[in-house]
mmCIF file of C-alpha atoms and ligand atoms in Angstrom:
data_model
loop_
_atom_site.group_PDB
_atom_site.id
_atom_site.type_symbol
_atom_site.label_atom_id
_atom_site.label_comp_id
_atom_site.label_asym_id
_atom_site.label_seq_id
_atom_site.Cartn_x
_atom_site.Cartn_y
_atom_site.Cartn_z
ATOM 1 C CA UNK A 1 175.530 125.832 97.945
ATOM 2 C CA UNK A 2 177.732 127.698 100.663
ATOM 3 C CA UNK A 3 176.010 126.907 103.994
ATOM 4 C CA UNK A 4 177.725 128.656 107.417
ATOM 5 C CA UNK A 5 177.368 126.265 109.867
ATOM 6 C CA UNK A 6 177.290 127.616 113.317
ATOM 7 C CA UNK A 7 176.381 124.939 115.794
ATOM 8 C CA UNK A 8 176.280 127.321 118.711
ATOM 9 C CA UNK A 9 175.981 125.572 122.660
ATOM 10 C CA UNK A 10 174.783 122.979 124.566
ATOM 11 C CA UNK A 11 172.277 120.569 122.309
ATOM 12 C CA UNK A 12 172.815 123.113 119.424
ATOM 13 C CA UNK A 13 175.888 121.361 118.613
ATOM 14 C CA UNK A 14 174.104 118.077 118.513
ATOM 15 C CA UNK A 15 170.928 118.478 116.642
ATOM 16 C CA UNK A 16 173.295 120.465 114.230
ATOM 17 C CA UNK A 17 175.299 117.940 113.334
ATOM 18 C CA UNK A 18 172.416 115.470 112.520
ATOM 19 C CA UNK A 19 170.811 118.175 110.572
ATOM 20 C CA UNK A 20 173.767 118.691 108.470
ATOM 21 C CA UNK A 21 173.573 114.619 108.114
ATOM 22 C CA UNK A 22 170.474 114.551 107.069
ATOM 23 C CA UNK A 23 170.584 117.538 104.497
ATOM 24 C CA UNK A 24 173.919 115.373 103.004
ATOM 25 C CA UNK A 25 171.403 112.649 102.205
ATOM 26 C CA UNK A 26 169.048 114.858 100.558
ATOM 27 C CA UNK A 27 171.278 116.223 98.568
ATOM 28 C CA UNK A 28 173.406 113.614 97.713
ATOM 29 C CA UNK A 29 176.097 114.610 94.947
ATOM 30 C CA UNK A 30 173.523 115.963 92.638
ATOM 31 C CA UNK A 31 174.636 119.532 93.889
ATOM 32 C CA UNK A 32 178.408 120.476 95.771
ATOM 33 C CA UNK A 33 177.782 121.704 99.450
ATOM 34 C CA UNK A 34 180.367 123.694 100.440
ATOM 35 C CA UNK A 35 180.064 124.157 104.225
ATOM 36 C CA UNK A 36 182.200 126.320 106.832
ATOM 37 C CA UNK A 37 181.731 125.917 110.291
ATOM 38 C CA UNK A 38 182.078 128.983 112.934
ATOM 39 C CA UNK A 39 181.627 129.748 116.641
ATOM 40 C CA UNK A 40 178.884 131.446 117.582
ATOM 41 C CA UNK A 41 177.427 132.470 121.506
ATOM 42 C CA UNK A 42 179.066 130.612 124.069
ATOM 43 C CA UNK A 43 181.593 128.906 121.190
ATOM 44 C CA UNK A 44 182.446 132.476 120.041
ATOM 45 C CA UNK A 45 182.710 134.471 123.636
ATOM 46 C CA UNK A 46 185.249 131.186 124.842
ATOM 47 C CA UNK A 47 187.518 131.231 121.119
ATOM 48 C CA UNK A 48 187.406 135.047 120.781
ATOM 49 C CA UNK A 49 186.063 136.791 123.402
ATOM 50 C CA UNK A 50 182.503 137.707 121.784
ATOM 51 C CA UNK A 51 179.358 136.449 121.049
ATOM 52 C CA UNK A 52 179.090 137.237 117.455
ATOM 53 C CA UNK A 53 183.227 136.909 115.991
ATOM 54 C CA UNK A 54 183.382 139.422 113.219
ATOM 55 C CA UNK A 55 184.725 136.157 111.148
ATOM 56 C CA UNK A 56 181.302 134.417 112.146
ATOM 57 C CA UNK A 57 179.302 137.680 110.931
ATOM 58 C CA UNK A 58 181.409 137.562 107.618
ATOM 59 C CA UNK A 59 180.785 134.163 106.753
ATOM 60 C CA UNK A 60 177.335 134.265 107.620
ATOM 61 C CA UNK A 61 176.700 137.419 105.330
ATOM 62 C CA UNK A 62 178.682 135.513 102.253
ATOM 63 C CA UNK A 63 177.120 132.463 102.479
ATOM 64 C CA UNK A 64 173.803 131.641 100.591
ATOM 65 C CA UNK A 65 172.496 130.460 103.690
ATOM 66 C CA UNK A 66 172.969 129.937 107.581
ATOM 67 C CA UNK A 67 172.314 126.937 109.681
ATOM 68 C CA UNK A 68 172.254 127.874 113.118
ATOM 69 C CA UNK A 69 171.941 124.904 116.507
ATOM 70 C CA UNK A 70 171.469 127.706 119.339
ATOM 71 C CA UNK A 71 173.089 129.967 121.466
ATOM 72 C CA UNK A 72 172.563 130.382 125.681
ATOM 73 C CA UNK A 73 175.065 128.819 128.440
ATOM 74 C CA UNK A 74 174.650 128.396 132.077
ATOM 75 C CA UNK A 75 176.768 131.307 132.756
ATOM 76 C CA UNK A 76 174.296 133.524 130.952
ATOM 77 C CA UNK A 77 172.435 134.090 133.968
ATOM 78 C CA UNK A 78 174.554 135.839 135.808
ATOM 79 C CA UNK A 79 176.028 137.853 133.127
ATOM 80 C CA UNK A 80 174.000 141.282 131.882
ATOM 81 C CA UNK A 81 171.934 140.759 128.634
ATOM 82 C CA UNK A 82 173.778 142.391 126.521
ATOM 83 C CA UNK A 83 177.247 140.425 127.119
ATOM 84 C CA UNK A 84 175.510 137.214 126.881
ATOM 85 C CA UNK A 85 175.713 134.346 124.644
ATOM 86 C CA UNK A 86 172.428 134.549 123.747
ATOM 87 C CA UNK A 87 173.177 138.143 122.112
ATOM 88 C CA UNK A 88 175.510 136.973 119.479
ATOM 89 C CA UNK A 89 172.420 135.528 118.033
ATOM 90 C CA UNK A 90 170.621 138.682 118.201
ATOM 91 C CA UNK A 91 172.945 140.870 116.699
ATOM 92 C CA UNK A 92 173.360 137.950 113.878
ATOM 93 C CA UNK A 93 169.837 138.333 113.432
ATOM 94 C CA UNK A 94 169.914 142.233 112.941
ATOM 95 C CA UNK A 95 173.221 142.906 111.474
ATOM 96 C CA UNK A 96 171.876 140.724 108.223
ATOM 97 C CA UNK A 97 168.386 142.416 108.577
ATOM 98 C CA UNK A 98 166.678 139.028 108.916
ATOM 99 C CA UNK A 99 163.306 140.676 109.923
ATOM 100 C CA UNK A 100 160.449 138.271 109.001
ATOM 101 C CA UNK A 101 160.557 134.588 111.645
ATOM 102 C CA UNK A 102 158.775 132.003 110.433
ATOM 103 C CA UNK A 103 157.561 129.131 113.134
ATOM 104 C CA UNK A 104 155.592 126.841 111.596
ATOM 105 C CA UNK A 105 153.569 124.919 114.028
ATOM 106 C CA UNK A 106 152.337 121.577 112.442
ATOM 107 C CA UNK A 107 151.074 118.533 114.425
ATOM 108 C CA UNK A 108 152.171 115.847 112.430
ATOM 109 C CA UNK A 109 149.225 113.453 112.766
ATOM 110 C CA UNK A 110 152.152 110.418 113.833
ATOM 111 C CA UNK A 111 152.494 112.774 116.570
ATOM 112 C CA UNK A 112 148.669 112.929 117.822
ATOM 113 C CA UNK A 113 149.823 111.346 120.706
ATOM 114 C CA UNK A 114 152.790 113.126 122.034
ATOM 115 C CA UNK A 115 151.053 116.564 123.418
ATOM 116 C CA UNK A 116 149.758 117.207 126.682
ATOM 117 C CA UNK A 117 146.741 118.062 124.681
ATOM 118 C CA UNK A 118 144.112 116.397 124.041
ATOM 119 C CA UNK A 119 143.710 114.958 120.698
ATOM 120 C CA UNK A 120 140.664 116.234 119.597
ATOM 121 C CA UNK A 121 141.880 120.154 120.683
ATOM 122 C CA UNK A 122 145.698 119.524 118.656
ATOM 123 C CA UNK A 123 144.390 117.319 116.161
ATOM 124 C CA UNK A 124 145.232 118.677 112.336
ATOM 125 C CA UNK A 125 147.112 121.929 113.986
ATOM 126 C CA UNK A 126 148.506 123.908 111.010
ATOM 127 C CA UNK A 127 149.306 127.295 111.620
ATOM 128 C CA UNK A 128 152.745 130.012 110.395
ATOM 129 C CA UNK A 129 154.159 132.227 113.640
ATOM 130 C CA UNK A 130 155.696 135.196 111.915
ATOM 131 C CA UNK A 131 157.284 136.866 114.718
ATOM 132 C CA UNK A 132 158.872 140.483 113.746
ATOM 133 C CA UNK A 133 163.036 139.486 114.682
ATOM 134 C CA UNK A 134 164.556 143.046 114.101
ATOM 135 C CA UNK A 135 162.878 145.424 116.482
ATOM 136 C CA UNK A 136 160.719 145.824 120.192
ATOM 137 C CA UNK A 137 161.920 146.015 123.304
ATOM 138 C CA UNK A 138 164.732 143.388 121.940
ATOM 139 C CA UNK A 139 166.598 146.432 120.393
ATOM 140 C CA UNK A 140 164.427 149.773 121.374
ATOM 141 C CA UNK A 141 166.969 152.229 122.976
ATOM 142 C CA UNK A 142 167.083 153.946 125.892
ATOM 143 C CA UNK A 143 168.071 150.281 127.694
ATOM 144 C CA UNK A 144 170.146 149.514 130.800
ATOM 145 C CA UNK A 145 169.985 149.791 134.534
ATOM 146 C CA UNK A 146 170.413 153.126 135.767
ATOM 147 C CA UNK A 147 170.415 154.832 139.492
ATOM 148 C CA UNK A 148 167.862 157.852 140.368
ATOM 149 C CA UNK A 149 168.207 160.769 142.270
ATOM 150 C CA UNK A 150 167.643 159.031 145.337
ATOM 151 C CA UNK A 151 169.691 156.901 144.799
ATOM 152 C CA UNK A 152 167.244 153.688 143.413
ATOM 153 C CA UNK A 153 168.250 151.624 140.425
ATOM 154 C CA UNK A 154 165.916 151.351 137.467
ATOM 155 C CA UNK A 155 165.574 149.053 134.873
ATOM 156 C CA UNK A 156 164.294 150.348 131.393
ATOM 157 C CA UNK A 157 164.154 149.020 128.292
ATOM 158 C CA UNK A 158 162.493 150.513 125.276
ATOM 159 C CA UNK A 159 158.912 148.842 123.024
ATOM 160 C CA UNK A 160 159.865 150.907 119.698
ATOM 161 C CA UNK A 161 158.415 150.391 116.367
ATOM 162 C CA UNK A 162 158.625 152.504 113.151
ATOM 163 C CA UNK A 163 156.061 152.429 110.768
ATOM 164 C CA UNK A 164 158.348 150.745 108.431
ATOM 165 C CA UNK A 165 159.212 148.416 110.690
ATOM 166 C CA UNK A 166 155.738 147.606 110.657
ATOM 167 C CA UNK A 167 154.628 147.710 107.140
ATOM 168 C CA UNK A 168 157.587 145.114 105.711
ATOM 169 C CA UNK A 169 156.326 142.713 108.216
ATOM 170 C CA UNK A 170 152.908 143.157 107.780
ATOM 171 C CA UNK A 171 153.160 142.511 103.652
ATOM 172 C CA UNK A 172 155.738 139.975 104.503
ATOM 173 C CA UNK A 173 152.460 138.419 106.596
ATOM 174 C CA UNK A 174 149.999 138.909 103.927
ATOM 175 C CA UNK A 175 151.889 137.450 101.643
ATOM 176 C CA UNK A 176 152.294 133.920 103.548
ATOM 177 C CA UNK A 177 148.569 134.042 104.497
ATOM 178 C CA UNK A 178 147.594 134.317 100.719
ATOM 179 C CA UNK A 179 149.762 131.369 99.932
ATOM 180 C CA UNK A 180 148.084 129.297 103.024
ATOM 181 C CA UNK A 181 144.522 129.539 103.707
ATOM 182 C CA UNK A 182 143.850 133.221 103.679
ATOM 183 C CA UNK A 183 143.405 133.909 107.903
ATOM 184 C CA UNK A 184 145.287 136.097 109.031
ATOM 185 C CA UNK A 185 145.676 136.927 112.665
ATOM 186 C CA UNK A 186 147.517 140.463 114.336
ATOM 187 C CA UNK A 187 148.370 140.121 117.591
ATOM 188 C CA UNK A 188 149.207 142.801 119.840
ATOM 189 C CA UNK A 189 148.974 145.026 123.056
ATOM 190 C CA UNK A 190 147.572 148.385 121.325
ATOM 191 C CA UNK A 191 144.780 148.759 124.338
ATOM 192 C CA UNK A 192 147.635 149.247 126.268
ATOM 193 C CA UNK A 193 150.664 150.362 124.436
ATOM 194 C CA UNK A 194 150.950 153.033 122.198
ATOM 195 C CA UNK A 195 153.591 151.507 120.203
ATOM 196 C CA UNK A 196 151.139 148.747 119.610
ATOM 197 C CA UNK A 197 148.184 150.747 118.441
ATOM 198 C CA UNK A 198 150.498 151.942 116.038
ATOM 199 C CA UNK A 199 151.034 148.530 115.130
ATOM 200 C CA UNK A 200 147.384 147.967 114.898
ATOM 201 C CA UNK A 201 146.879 151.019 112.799
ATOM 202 C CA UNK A 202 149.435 150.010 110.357
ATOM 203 C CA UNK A 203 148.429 146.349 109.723
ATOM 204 C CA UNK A 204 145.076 147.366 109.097
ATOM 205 C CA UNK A 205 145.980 149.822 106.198
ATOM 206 C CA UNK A 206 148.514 147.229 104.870
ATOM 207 C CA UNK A 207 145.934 145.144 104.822
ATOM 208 C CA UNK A 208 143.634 147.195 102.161
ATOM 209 C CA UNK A 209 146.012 146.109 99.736
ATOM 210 C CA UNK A 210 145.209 142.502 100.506
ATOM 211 C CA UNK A 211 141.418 142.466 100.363
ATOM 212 C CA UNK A 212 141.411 138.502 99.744
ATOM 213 C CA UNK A 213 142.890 137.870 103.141
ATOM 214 C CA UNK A 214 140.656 138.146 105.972
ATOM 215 C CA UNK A 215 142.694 139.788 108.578
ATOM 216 C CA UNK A 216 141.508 139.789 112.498
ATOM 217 C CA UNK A 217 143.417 141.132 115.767
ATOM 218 C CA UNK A 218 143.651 139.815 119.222
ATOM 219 C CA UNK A 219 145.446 141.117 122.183
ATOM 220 C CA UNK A 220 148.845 139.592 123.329
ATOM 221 C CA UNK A 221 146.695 137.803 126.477
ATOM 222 C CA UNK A 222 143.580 136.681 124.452
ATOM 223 C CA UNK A 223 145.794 134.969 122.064
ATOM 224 C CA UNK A 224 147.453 132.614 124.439
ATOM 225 C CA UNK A 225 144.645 131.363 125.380
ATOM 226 C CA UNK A 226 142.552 131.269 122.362
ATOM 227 C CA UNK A 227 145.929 129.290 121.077
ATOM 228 C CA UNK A 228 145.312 126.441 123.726
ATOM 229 C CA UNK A 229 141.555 126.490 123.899
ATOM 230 C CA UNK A 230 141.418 126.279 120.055
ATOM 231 C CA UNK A 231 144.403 126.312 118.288
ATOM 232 C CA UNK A 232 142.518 124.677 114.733
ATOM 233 C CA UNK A 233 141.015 128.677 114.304
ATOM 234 C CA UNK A 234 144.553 129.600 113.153
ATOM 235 C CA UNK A 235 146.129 130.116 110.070
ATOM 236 C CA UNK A 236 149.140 132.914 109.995
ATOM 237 C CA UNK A 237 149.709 134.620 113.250
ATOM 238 C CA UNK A 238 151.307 137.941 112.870
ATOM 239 C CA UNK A 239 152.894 139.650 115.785
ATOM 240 C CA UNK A 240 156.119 141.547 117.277
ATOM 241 C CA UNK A 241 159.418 140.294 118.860
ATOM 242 C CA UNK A 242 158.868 139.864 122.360
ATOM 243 C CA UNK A 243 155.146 138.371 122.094
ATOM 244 C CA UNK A 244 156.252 135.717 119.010
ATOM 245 C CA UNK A 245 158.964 134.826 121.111
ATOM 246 C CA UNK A 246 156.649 133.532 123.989
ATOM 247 C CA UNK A 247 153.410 132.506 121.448
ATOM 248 C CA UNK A 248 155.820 130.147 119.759
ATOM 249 C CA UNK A 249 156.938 128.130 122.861
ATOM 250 C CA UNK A 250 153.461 127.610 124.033
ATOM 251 C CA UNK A 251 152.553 126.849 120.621
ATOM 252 C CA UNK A 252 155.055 124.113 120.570
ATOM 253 C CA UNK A 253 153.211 121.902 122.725
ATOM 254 C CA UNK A 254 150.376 121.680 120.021
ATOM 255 C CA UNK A 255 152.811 120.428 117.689
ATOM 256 C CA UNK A 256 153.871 117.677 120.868
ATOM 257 C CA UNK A 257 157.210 118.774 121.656
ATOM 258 C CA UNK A 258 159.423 121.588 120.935
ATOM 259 C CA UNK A 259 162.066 119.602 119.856
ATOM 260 C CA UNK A 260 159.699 119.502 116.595
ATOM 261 C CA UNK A 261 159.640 123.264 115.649
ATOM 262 C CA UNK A 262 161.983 124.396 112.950
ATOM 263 C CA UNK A 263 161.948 128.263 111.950
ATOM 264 C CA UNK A 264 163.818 130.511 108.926
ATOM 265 C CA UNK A 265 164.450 133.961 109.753
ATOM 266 C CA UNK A 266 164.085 135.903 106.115
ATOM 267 C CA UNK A 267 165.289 139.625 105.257
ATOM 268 C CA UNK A 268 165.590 141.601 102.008
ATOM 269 C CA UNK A 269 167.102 138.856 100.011
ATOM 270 C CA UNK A 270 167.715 135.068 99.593
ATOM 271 C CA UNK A 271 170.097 134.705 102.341
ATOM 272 C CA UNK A 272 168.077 133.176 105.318
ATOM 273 C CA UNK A 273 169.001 131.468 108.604
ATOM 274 C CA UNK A 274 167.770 128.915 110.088
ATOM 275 C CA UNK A 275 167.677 127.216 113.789
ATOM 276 C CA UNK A 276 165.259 124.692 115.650
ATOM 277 C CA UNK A 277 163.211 127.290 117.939
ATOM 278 C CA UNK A 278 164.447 125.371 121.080
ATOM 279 C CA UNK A 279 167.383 126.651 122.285
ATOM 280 C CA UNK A 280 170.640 124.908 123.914
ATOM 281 C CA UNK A 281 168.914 123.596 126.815
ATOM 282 C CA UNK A 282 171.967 123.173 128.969
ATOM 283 C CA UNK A 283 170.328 120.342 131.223
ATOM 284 C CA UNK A 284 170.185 118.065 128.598
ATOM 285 C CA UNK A 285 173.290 119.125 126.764
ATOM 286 C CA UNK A 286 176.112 115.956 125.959
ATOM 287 C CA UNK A 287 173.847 112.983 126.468
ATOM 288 C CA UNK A 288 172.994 112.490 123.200
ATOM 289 C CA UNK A 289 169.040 112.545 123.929
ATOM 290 C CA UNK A 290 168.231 115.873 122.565
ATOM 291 C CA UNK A 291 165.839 115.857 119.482
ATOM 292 C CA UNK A 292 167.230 117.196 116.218
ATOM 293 C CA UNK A 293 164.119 116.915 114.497
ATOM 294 C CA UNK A 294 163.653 120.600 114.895
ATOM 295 C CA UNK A 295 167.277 121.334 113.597
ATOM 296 C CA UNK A 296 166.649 118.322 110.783
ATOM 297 C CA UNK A 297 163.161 120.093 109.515
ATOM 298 C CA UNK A 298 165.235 123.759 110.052
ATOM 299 C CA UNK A 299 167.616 122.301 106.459
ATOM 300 C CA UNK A 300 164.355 121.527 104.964
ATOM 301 C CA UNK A 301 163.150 124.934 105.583
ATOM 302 C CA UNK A 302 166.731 126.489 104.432
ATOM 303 C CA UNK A 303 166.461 124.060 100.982
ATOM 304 C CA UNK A 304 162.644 125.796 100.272
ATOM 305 C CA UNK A 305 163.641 129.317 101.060
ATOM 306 C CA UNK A 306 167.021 129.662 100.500
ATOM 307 C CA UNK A 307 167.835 127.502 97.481
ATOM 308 C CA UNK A 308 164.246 127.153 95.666
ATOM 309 C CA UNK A 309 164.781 123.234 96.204
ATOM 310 C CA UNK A 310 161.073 122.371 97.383
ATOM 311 C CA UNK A 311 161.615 118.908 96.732
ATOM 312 C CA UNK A 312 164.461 118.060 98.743
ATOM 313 C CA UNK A 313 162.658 120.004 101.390
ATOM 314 C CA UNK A 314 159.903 117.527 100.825
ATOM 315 C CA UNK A 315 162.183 114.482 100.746
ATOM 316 C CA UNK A 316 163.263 115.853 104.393
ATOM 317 C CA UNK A 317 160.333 116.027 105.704
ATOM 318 C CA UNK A 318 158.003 113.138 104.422
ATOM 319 C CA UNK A 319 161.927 110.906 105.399
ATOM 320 C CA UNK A 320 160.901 112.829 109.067
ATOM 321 C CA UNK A 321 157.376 111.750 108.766
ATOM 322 C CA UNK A 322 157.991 108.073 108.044
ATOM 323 C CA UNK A 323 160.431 107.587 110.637
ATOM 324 C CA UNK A 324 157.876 108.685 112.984
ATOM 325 C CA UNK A 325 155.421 106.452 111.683
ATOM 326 C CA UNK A 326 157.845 103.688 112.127
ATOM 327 C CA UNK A 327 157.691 104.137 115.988
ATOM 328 C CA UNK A 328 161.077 105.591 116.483
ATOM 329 C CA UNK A 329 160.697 108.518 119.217
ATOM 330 C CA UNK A 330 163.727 110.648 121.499
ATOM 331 C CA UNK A 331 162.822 110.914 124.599
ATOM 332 C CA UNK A 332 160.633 114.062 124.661
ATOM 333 C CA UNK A 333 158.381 112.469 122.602
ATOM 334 C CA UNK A 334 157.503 109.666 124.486
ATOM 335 C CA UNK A 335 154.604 108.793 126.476
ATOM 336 C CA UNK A 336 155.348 106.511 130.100
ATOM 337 C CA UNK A 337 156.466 103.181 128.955
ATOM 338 C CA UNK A 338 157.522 103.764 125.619
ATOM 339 C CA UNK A 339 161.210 103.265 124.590
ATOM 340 C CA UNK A 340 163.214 105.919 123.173
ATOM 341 C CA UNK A 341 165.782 106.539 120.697
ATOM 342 C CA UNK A 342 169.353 108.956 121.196
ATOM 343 C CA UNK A 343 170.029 112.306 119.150
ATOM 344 C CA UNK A 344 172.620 110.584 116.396
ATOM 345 C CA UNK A 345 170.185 107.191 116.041
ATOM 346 C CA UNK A 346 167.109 109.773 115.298
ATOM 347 C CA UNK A 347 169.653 111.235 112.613
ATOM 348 C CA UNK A 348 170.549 107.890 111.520
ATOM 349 C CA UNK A 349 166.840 106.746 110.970
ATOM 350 C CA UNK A 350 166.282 110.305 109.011
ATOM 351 C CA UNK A 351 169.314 109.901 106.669
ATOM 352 C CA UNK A 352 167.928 106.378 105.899
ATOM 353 C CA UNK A 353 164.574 107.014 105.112
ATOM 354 C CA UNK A 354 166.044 109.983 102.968
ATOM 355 C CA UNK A 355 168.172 107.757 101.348
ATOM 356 C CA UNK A 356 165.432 105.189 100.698
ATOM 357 C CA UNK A 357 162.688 107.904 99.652
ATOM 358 C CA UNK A 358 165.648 109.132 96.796
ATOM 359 C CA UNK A 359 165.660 105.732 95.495
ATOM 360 C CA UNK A 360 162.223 104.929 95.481
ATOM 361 C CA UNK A 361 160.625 108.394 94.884
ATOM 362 C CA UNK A 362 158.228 110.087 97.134
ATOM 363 C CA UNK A 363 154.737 109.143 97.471
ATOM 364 C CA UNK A 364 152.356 110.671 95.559
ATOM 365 C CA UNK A 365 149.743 112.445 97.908
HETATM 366 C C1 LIG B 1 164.434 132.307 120.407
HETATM 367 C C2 LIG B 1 165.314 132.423 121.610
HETATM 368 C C3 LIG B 1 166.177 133.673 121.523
HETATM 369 C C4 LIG B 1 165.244 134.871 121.503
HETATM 370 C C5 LIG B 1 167.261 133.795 122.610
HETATM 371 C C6 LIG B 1 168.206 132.627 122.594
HETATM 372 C C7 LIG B 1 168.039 135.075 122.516
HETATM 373 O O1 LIG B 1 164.555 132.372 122.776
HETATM 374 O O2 LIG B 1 164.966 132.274 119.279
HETATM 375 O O3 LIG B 1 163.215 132.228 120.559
HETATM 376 O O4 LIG B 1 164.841 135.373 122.558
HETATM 377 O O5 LIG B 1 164.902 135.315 120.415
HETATM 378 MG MG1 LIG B 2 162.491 131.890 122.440
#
């Protein structure tokens, strides 16, 4: 199993390496990991000068699969787009084709408790987030900051689909919404934008070919709110770069704390990658109270899509599961009063209800 491990910045590097704990203990020595560790965003632009080291990118695309902590640094924001840290992980992202991001956005019911929802709204929350990774205004070209003829600058960057674009998504969406409960939900902009109503246009004849899945559409603005007001109505959410990348950070307050949402980006083949959805959150970064859950349930994710190993991915997350249930919370899942629990003890308590759930089997339910 050769696994690129590319810890990224800030808490990245943290939840990473408890993640790559954890998945140790799930795998035990039934199976040899082999893994290689690489700079990536911030690492990458301070060892070699770029975001995205062509020995990163060569790794990555020889490995079976890619687990990722984050990319983003402080310095980011004064630094154009483009020559950020945050863009190694976009080209990664493109360069392998890795079109199809899966955000799963469960409410684990030990975690009823932990939104700023309330329980009855959150309560049983089981939807997929497929956001499109590969096109949009992320990539469209023309981009950049220009001057005019009187002399104003101008922003532009460019919302571009192709049909094709469109289509592998859209069966790629389909497909997960047949083997969940059937709902599946476009969201877009197509009142608006053109590119969108081409969007629209597309799903719906991709769709034909899926008569058993009841397929719906909602508009970008509808959607956030229908997601708060009554988030239970959802199933698979469908939808483009720029709008899955905001949807799934609202979203993961239903699931009581972002630090909970794993994701796998997919392409063409087996290789996948495969990164909590929360980012390096500088703030927080080197105090060891960031929570690698999300980067811990991210392995599980990699061991069901990448390496056909559903169990394991089970162990992982019923070992996540039961350490909840045993009370143990970081910080950013606590309500006032309760006590919390550092990045590497969280890790600790995974790897030793993984450990205990290999011995003793998991239970049947
Ligand atoms: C995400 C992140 C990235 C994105 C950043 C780090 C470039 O916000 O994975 O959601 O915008 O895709
Ligand atoms: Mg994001």
């Amino acid at each position: 199993m050769k696994i690129a491990v590319l810890p990224g910045d800030g808490i990245g590097t943290e939840v990473t390496a408890e993640a790559v704990k954890v998945l140790k203990a799930a795998i035990g020595t039934d199976y040899s990991l082999d893994l290689q560790e690489a700079p990536i965003g911030g690492a990458g632009l301070d060892a070699e000068g770029t975001a995205l080291p062509p020995r990163t990118l060569e790794l990555a695309r020889n490995s079976d699969a890619i687990l990722l902590g984050g990319t983003g640094v402080i310095e980011d924001e004064r630094r154009p787009p483009l020559e950020g840290a945050g863009n190694g992980l976009l080209r990664l992202r493109r360069a392998l084709t890795l079109y199809a991001n899966l955000r799963p956005v469960v409410l684990l019911p030990e975690l009823l408790d932990a939104s700023t929802l309330k329980p009855e709204v959150v309560k049983g929350v089981d939807m997929l987030i497929i956001r499109e990774l590969n096109g949009d205004l992320y990539f469209g070209e023309p981009r950049g900051i220009s001057t005019d003829e009187s002399g104003e600058r101008f922003g532009i960057n460019t919302m571009r689909y192709s049909e094709s674009e469109i289509r592998r998504i859209a069966h790629f969406a389909f497909k997960a919404a047949r083997a969940r409960r059937g709902k599946l939900c476009s969201v877009d902009k197509s009142n608006v934008l053109e590119t969108m109503a081409l969007w629209r246009e597309i799903v719906i004849e991709v769709g034909r070919e899926y008569p058993d899945v009841e397929l719906r559409h909602l508009y970008i603005d509808a959607a956030s709110m229908a997601l708060i007001r009554d988030p239970r109505q959802f199933d698979v959410i469908v939808t483009g770069n720029v709008f899955g990348d905001i949807l799934s950070d609202a979203a993961a307050m239903l699931a009581g704390s972002i630090g909970m949402l794993p994701s796998a980006s997919l392409g063409p083949g087996k290789l996948g990658l495969y990164e909590p959805v929360h980012g390096t959150a500088p703030d927080i970064a080197g105090r060891n109270i960031a929570n690698p859950l999300a980067a811990v349930l991210s392995a599980a994710m990699m061991l069901r899509h990448s390496f056909d190993m559903d169990d394991r991915a089970c162990l992982i997350e019923q070992a996540v599961r039961n350490v909840l249930r045993d009370g143990h919370r970081t910080i950013d899942l606590c309500r006032a009063g309760e006590k919390s629990i550092g990045t590497r003890e969280m890790g600790d308590a995974v790897v030793d209800a993984a450990l205990r759930l290999r011995r003793d089997g998991l239970p049947a339910s």
